[in-house]
PDB file of C-alpha atoms and ligand atoms in Angstrom:
ATOM      1  CA  MET D  97     106.711  75.806 109.611  1.00 63.00           C
ATOM      2  CA  ASN D  98     104.778  78.824 110.056  1.00 82.00           C
ATOM      3  CA  GLY D  99     103.401  79.795 112.724  1.00 93.00           C
ATOM      4  CA  LYS D 100     100.598  82.939 113.543  1.00 96.00           C
ATOM      5  CA  LEU D 101     100.640  86.273 113.263  1.00 97.00           C
ATOM      6  CA  VAL D 102      98.621  88.676 115.475  1.00 98.00           C
ATOM      7  CA  ILE D 103      99.178  91.804 114.222  1.00 98.00           C
ATOM      8  CA  VAL D 104      98.003  94.886 116.524  1.00 98.00           C
ATOM      9  CA  ALA D 105      97.977  98.857 114.583  1.00 97.00           C
ATOM     10  CA  GLY D 106      96.206 101.953 115.562  1.00 94.00           C
ATOM     11  CA  PRO D 107      97.191 105.334 116.193  1.00 91.00           C
ATOM     12  CA  SER D 108      99.866 106.282 118.241  1.00 83.00           C
ATOM     13  CA  GLY D 109      98.706 107.230 121.219  1.00 83.00           C
ATOM     14  CA  SER D 110      95.704 104.700 120.910  1.00 88.00           C
ATOM     15  CA  GLY D 111      97.865 102.216 123.892  1.00 90.00           C
ATOM     16  CA  LYS D 112      98.583  99.537 121.634  1.00 93.00           C
ATOM     17  CA  THR D 113     102.227  99.162 122.643  1.00 92.00           C
ATOM     18  CA  THR D 114     100.858  98.945 126.259  1.00 94.00           C
ATOM     19  CA  ILE D 115      98.199  96.022 124.942  1.00 97.00           C
ATOM     20  CA  VAL D 116     100.863  94.489 123.283  1.00 97.00           C
ATOM     21  CA  ARG D 117     102.884  94.106 126.330  1.00 96.00           C
ATOM     22  CA  HIS D 118     100.204  92.760 128.058  1.00 97.00           C
ATOM     23  CA  LEU D 119      99.526  89.857 125.588  1.00 97.00           C
ATOM     24  CA  LEU D 120     103.561  89.180 125.388  1.00 97.00           C
ATOM     25  CA  GLY D 121     102.783  88.375 129.432  1.00 96.00           C
ATOM     26  CA  VAL D 122      99.503  86.125 129.082  1.00 96.00           C
ATOM     27  CA  TYR D 123     100.567  84.315 126.428  1.00 97.00           C
ATOM     28  CA  PRO D 124     104.246  82.812 126.653  1.00 95.00           C
ATOM     29  CA  ARG D 125     104.346  81.532 123.177  1.00 94.00           C
ATOM     30  CA  LEU D 126     103.899  84.836 121.606  1.00 97.00           C
ATOM     31  CA  ALA D 127     107.130  86.688 120.202  1.00 97.00           C
ATOM     32  CA  PHE D 128     107.195  89.912 119.433  1.00 97.00           C
ATOM     33  CA  SER D 129     108.408  91.081 115.830  1.00 98.00           C
ATOM     34  CA  ILE D 130     111.516  93.307 116.239  1.00 98.00           C
ATOM     35  CA  SER D 131     111.605  95.873 113.604  1.00 98.00           C
ATOM     36  CA  ALA D 132     113.396  98.126 111.824  1.00 98.00           C
ATOM     37  CA  THR D 133     113.362 101.712 111.951  1.00 98.00           C
ATOM     38  CA  SER D 134     114.865 104.757 111.020  1.00 98.00           C
ATOM     39  CA  ARG D 135     114.017 106.774 113.453  1.00 96.00           C
ATOM     40  CA  GLN D 136     115.931 108.346 116.217  1.00 94.00           C
ATOM     41  CA  LYS D 137     116.121 106.322 119.119  1.00 95.00           C
ATOM     42  CA  ARG D 138     113.912 107.460 121.969  1.00 92.00           C
ATOM     43  CA  GLU D 139     115.809 107.556 125.652  1.00 91.00           C
ATOM     44  CA  GLY D 140     115.316 104.308 127.347  1.00 93.00           C
ATOM     45  CA  GLU D 141     115.218 102.674 124.113  1.00 94.00           C
ATOM     46  CA  MET D 142     117.232  99.401 122.991  1.00 96.00           C
ATOM     47  CA  ASP D 143     118.378  98.544 119.975  1.00 97.00           C
ATOM     48  CA  GLY D 144     117.524  95.016 118.649  1.00 97.00           C
ATOM     49  CA  GLU D 145     115.159  95.457 121.552  1.00 95.00           C
ATOM     50  CA  ASP D 146     112.725  97.504 121.015  1.00 95.00           C
ATOM     51  CA  TYR D 147     113.982  98.554 117.212  1.00 97.00           C
ATOM     52  CA  TYR D 148     116.865  97.371 114.912  1.00 98.00           C
ATOM     53  CA  PHE D 149     118.292 101.074 114.762  1.00 98.00           C
ATOM     54  CA  LEU D 150     118.806 101.682 110.925  1.00 98.00           C
ATOM     55  CA  SER D 151     120.137 105.324 109.600  1.00 98.00           C
ATOM     56  CA  VAL D 152     118.303 105.640 105.886  1.00 98.00           C
ATOM     57  CA  GLU D 153     120.764 104.805 104.046  1.00 98.00           C
ATOM     58  CA  GLN D 154     120.921 101.228 106.142  1.00 98.00           C
ATOM     59  CA  PHE D 155     117.499 100.971 105.358  1.00 98.00           C
ATOM     60  CA  LYS D 156     117.050 101.712 101.700  1.00 98.00           C
ATOM     61  CA  ASP D 157     120.229  99.529 101.499  1.00 98.00           C
ATOM     62  CA  LYS D 158     117.791  96.894 102.962  1.00 98.00           C
ATOM     63  CA  ILE D 159     114.826  97.668 101.324  1.00 98.00           C
ATOM     64  CA  ASN D 160     117.301  96.898  97.500  1.00 98.00           C
ATOM     65  CA  LYS D 161     118.258  93.745  99.214  1.00 98.00           C
ATOM     66  CA  GLY D 162     114.756  92.703  99.139  1.00 98.00           C
ATOM     67  CA  GLU D 163     115.377  91.980 103.006  1.00 98.00           C
ATOM     68  CA  PHE D 164     111.787  93.005 103.916  1.00 98.00           C
ATOM     69  CA  LEU D 165     108.753  91.080 104.314  1.00 97.00           C
ATOM     70  CA  GLU D 166     106.711  94.928 104.488  1.00 98.00           C
ATOM     71  CA  TRP D 167     108.329  98.617 105.364  1.00 98.00           C
ATOM     72  CA  GLU D 168     106.226 101.660 105.461  1.00 97.00           C
ATOM     73  CA  GLU D 169     107.500 105.404 104.536  1.00 97.00           C
ATOM     74  CA  VAL D 170     104.982 105.990 107.638  1.00 94.00           C
ATOM     75  CA  TYR D 171     105.889 109.632 108.436  1.00 92.00           C
ATOM     76  CA  PRO D 172     107.984 111.267 105.618  1.00 92.00           C
ATOM     77  CA  GLY D 173     111.657 110.617 105.381  1.00 95.00           C
ATOM     78  CA  THR D 174     110.887 107.836 108.346  1.00 96.00           C
ATOM     79  CA  PHE D 175     110.954 104.247 107.533  1.00 98.00           C
ATOM     80  CA  TYR D 176     109.526 101.149 109.567  1.00 98.00           C
ATOM     81  CA  GLY D 177     109.573  96.948 108.335  1.00 98.00           C
ATOM     82  CA  THR D 178     109.262  93.553 108.970  1.00 98.00           C
ATOM     83  CA  PHE D 179     112.822  91.662 108.381  1.00 98.00           C
ATOM     84  CA  ARG D 180     112.101  87.954 106.264  1.00 96.00           C
ATOM     85  CA  THR D 181     114.430  87.024 108.896  1.00 96.00           C
ATOM     86  CA  GLU D 182     112.478  88.184 111.769  1.00 96.00           C
ATOM     87  CA  VAL D 183     108.963  86.304 111.250  1.00 95.00           C
ATOM     88  CA  GLU D 184     111.272  83.121 110.175  1.00 95.00           C
ATOM     89  CA  ARG D 185     113.418  82.835 112.751  1.00 95.00           C
ATOM     90  CA  LEU D 186     110.278  82.874 115.365  1.00 96.00           C
ATOM     91  CA  TRP D 187     108.555  80.297 113.526  1.00 95.00           C
ATOM     92  CA  GLN D 188     111.426  78.049 113.808  1.00 95.00           C
ATOM     93  CA  ALA D 189     111.578  78.168 117.450  1.00 96.00           C
ATOM     94  CA  ASP D 190     107.310  77.242 117.298  1.00 95.00           C
ATOM     95  CA  ARG D 191     106.832  80.838 118.515  1.00 96.00           C
ATOM     96  CA  ASP D 192     103.505  82.601 117.399  1.00 97.00           C
ATOM     97  CA  VAL D 193     104.352  86.293 116.156  1.00 98.00           C
ATOM     98  CA  ILE D 194     102.482  89.569 117.657  1.00 98.00           C
ATOM     99  CA  PHE D 195     103.161  92.500 115.480  1.00 98.00           C
ATOM    100  CA  ASP D 196     103.004  96.252 116.943  1.00 97.00           C
ATOM    101  CA  ILE D 197     102.860  98.056 113.250  1.00 96.00           C
ATOM    102  CA  ASP D 198     101.266 101.002 111.144  1.00 95.00           C
ATOM    103  CA  VAL D 199      97.990 100.447 109.238  1.00 96.00           C
ATOM    104  CA  LYS D 200      99.275 100.149 105.818  1.00 97.00           C
ATOM    105  CA  GLY D 201     101.790  97.112 106.781  1.00 97.00           C
ATOM    106  CA  ALA D 202      99.246  95.382 108.814  1.00 98.00           C
ATOM    107  CA  MET D 203      96.838  95.151 105.761  1.00 97.00           C
ATOM    108  CA  ASN D 204      99.955  93.885 103.549  1.00 97.00           C
ATOM    109  CA  LEU D 205     100.837  90.959 106.319  1.00 97.00           C
ATOM    110  CA  LYS D 206      97.089  90.270 106.530  1.00 97.00           C
ATOM    111  CA  LYS D 207      97.488  89.732 102.475  1.00 97.00           C
ATOM    112  CA  TYR D 208     100.327  87.910 102.561  1.00 95.00           C
ATOM    113  CA  TYR D 209      99.109  85.176 105.330  1.00 96.00           C
ATOM    114  CA  PRO D 210      95.126  85.410 105.356  1.00 95.00           C
ATOM    115  CA  ASP D 211      94.375  82.177 107.000  1.00 93.00           C
ATOM    116  CA  GLN D 212      97.308  82.497 109.534  1.00 95.00           C
ATOM    117  CA  SER D 213      96.492  85.496 111.182  1.00 97.00           C
ATOM    118  CA  ILE D 214      94.274  88.145 112.959  1.00 98.00           C
ATOM    119  CA  SER D 215      94.168  91.728 112.625  1.00 98.00           C
ATOM    120  CA  ILE D 216      93.142  94.027 115.009  1.00 98.00           C
ATOM    121  CA  PHE D 217      92.651  97.256 115.667  1.00 98.00           C
ATOM    122  CA  ILE D 218      93.066  99.247 118.287  1.00 97.00           C
ATOM    123  CA  GLN D 219      90.474 102.270 118.360  1.00 95.00           C
ATOM    124  CA  PRO D 220      90.991 105.284 120.289  1.00 92.00           C
ATOM    125  CA  PRO D 221      87.949 107.132 121.788  1.00 88.00           C
ATOM    126  CA  SER D 222      88.902 110.748 119.690  1.00 88.00           C
ATOM    127  CA  LEU D 223      91.508 112.567 117.986  1.00 88.00           C
ATOM    128  CA  GLU D 224      91.863 114.753 121.318  1.00 88.00           C
ATOM    129  CA  THR D 225      91.877 112.364 123.764  1.00 87.00           C
ATOM    130  CA  LEU D 226      95.016 111.035 121.603  1.00 86.00           C
ATOM    131  CA  ALA D 227      96.082 114.361 121.072  1.00 87.00           C
ATOM    132  CA  GLN D 228      96.064 114.325 125.103  1.00 87.00           C
ATOM    133  CA  ARG D 229      98.000 111.373 125.115  1.00 84.00           C
ATOM    134  CA  LEU D 230     100.657 112.030 123.147  1.00 82.00           C
ATOM    135  CA  LYS D 231     101.685 115.372 124.895  1.00 84.00           C
ATOM    136  CA  LYS D 232     101.227 113.633 128.343  1.00 83.00           C
ATOM    137  CA  ARG D 233     104.100 110.756 126.822  1.00 78.00           C
ATOM    138  CA  LYS D 234     106.224 113.925 126.049  1.00 77.00           C
ATOM    139  CA  THR D 235     107.990 111.570 123.431  1.00 78.00           C
ATOM    140  CA  GLU D 236     107.486 114.327 120.203  1.00 76.00           C
ATOM    141  CA  THR D 237     108.834 117.378 119.395  1.00 81.00           C
ATOM    142  CA  PRO D 238     106.281 119.395 118.247  1.00 81.00           C
ATOM    143  CA  GLU D 239     107.187 118.737 114.886  1.00 81.00           C
ATOM    144  CA  PHE D 240     107.038 115.246 115.489  1.00 82.00           C
ATOM    145  CA  PHE D 241     104.110 115.912 117.498  1.00 85.00           C
ATOM    146  CA  GLN D 242     101.817 117.503 114.587  1.00 87.00           C
ATOM    147  CA  GLN D 243     102.683 114.480 112.207  1.00 87.00           C
ATOM    148  CA  ARG D 244     101.606 112.484 114.273  1.00 87.00           C
ATOM    149  CA  ILE D 245      98.219 113.457 115.011  1.00 89.00           C
ATOM    150  CA  SER D 246      97.662 114.156 111.437  1.00 89.00           C
ATOM    151  CA  LYS D 247      98.896 110.379 110.908  1.00 91.00           C
ATOM    152  CA  ALA D 248      96.173 109.381 113.187  1.00 92.00           C
ATOM    153  CA  ALA D 249      93.257 110.781 111.669  1.00 92.00           C
ATOM    154  CA  GLU D 250      94.179 108.995 108.338  1.00 93.00           C
ATOM    155  CA  GLU D 251      94.777 105.905 110.115  1.00 95.00           C
ATOM    156  CA  LEU D 252      91.707 106.009 112.147  1.00 94.00           C
ATOM    157  CA  THR D 253      89.920 105.886 108.899  1.00 95.00           C
ATOM    158  CA  TYR D 254      91.354 101.913 108.401  1.00 97.00           C
ATOM    159  CA  ALA D 255      89.865 100.692 111.110  1.00 96.00           C
ATOM    160  CA  SER D 256      86.542  98.941 109.232  1.00 97.00           C
ATOM    161  CA  LYS D 257      89.450  97.289 107.381  1.00 97.00           C
ATOM    162  CA  PHE D 258      90.569  95.101 110.027  1.00 98.00           C
ATOM    163  CA  ASP D 259      88.947  91.393 111.156  1.00 98.00           C
ATOM    164  CA  LYS D 260      88.737  93.016 114.928  1.00 98.00           C
ATOM    165  CA  ILE D 261      88.422  96.688 116.419  1.00 98.00           C
ATOM    166  CA  ILE D 262      89.310  96.504 120.094  1.00 97.00           C
ATOM    167  CA  HIS D 263      87.689 100.214 121.933  1.00 94.00           C
ATOM    168  CA  ASN D 264      90.515 101.184 124.531  1.00 91.00           C
ATOM    169  CA  HIS D 265      88.207 104.291 126.046  1.00 87.00           C
ATOM    170  CA  ASN D 266      88.859 104.847 129.461  1.00 83.00           C
ATOM    171  CA  ASP D 267      88.497 101.570 130.912  1.00 91.00           C
ATOM    172  CA  LEU D 268      92.357 100.251 130.811  1.00 93.00           C
ATOM    173  CA  ASP D 269      91.578  96.362 132.390  1.00 95.00           C
ATOM    174  CA  ALA D 270      88.563  96.307 130.572  1.00 95.00           C
ATOM    175  CA  THR D 271      90.654  96.556 127.254  1.00 96.00           C
ATOM    176  CA  LEU D 272      93.160  94.297 127.991  1.00 97.00           C
ATOM    177  CA  ALA D 273      90.955  91.563 129.647  1.00 96.00           C
ATOM    178  CA  GLU D 274      89.275  92.110 125.784  1.00 96.00           C
ATOM    179  CA  ALA D 275      91.814  91.276 124.187  1.00 97.00           C
ATOM    180  CA  ASP D 276      93.224  88.456 125.994  1.00 96.00           C
ATOM    181  CA  LYS D 277      90.394  86.761 125.216  1.00 96.00           C
ATOM    182  CA  MET D 278      90.270  87.584 121.651  1.00 97.00           C
ATOM    183  CA  VAL D 279      94.132  86.751 121.208  1.00 97.00           C
ATOM    184  CA  GLY D 280      93.481  83.609 123.460  1.00 96.00           C
ATOM    185  CA  GLU D 281      90.638  82.499 121.427  1.00 96.00           C
ATOM    186  CA  PHE D 282      92.451  82.887 117.633  1.00 96.00           C
ATOM    187  CA  LEU D 283      95.666  80.888 119.424  1.00 95.00           C
ATOM    188  CA  GLU D 284      93.662  78.510 120.566  1.00 88.00           C
ATOM    189  CA  LEU D 285      92.146  77.648 117.118  1.00 66.00           C
ATOM    190  CA  ARG D 286      95.918  76.387 115.951  1.00 49.00           C
ATOM    191  CA  THR D 287      95.482  73.609 118.834  1.00 45.00           C
ATOM    192  CA  LYS D 288      92.457  72.369 117.852  1.00 44.00           C
ATOM    193  CA  SER D 289      93.112  72.208 114.167  1.00 43.00           C
TER     194      SER D 289
HETATM  195  P1  5GP I 265     106.613 104.393 116.547  1.00 64.02           P
HETATM  196  O1  5GP I 265     107.823 105.465 116.407  1.00 64.02           O
HETATM  197  O2  5GP I 265     105.744 105.167 117.695  1.00 64.02           O
HETATM  198  O3  5GP I 265     107.664 103.971 117.448  1.00 64.02           O
HETATM  199  O4  5GP I 265     105.993 103.626 116.061  1.00 64.02           O
HETATM  200  C1  5GP I 265     105.654 104.828 114.993  1.00 64.02           C
HETATM  201  C2  5GP I 265     104.433 103.394 113.956  1.00 64.02           C
HETATM  202  O5  5GP I 265     105.108 102.834 113.316  1.00 64.02           O
HETATM  203  C3  5GP I 265     103.818 102.966 114.464  1.00 64.02           C
HETATM  204  O6  5GP I 265     102.336 103.228 114.149  1.00 64.02           O
HETATM  205  C4  5GP I 265     104.139 101.632 114.972  1.00 64.02           C
HETATM  206  O7  5GP I 265     103.115 100.876 115.083  1.00 64.02           O
HETATM  207  C5  5GP I 265     104.399 101.646 113.441  1.00 64.02           C
HETATM  208  N1  5GP I 265     105.503 100.343 112.637  1.00 64.02           N
HETATM  209  C6  5GP I 265     106.461  99.860 114.025  1.00 64.02           C
HETATM  210  N2  5GP I 265     107.251  99.046 113.116  1.00 64.02           N
HETATM  211  C7  5GP I 265     107.186  99.381 112.372  1.00 64.02           C
HETATM  212  C8  5GP I 265     106.833  97.883 110.606  1.00 64.02           C
HETATM  213  O8  5GP I 265     107.682  97.068 110.645  1.00 64.02           O
HETATM  214  N3  5GP I 265     106.144  98.155 110.125  1.00 64.02           N
HETATM  215  C9  5GP I 265     105.455  99.029 109.651  1.00 64.02           C
HETATM  216  N4  5GP I 265     104.727  99.454 108.595  1.00 64.02           N
HETATM  217  N5  5GP I 265     104.751 100.130 110.726  1.00 64.02           N
HETATM  218  C10 5GP I 265     105.699  99.691 111.786  1.00 64.02           C
END
């Protein structure tokens, strides 16, 4: 049986991870889709919890074996993807699945599951604010920082292709409340239909 998909995308530093974590706390039937990535593990991240960390070779091998529902080379040489088995496992457990994913991956999931998914774009106030947030987060080396800012500029052009846009400006509580309401209504649809 297929469950629902809550697809959350937006540039690095837009606040989407905070929003996804919050939604997981509010709606117990939601489960996080753990992606695979070939990027380096950050401090505090756990393999099998935040991501399944793979080498580029392992990742490519899994692409060739058709194990991904979707995958993208989000940054040059760095791959991210959703395992088919991850989503199937959660649906079998009667959960709905929430994704923190890049804009192209989000578009693909929406295309595969148009009726049972909601795609939400998290819109940051500006590229300058994004850059400040990313700097504060201190997770990136200067090279990767630049990569993320360039990617963010590209990602912003995808906003209008999403079902919904949430503006995450200066009031995080208001943003979280808006996300709660949106996702709550979407998940409700299921019990009513
Ligand atoms: P980060 O390195 O900051 O964890 O993630 C970088 C970007 O990759 C983010 O936009 C994140 O949402 C995206 N991402 C994470 N998992 C996946 C995935 O499974 N597929 C795709 N297409 N993008 C992903």
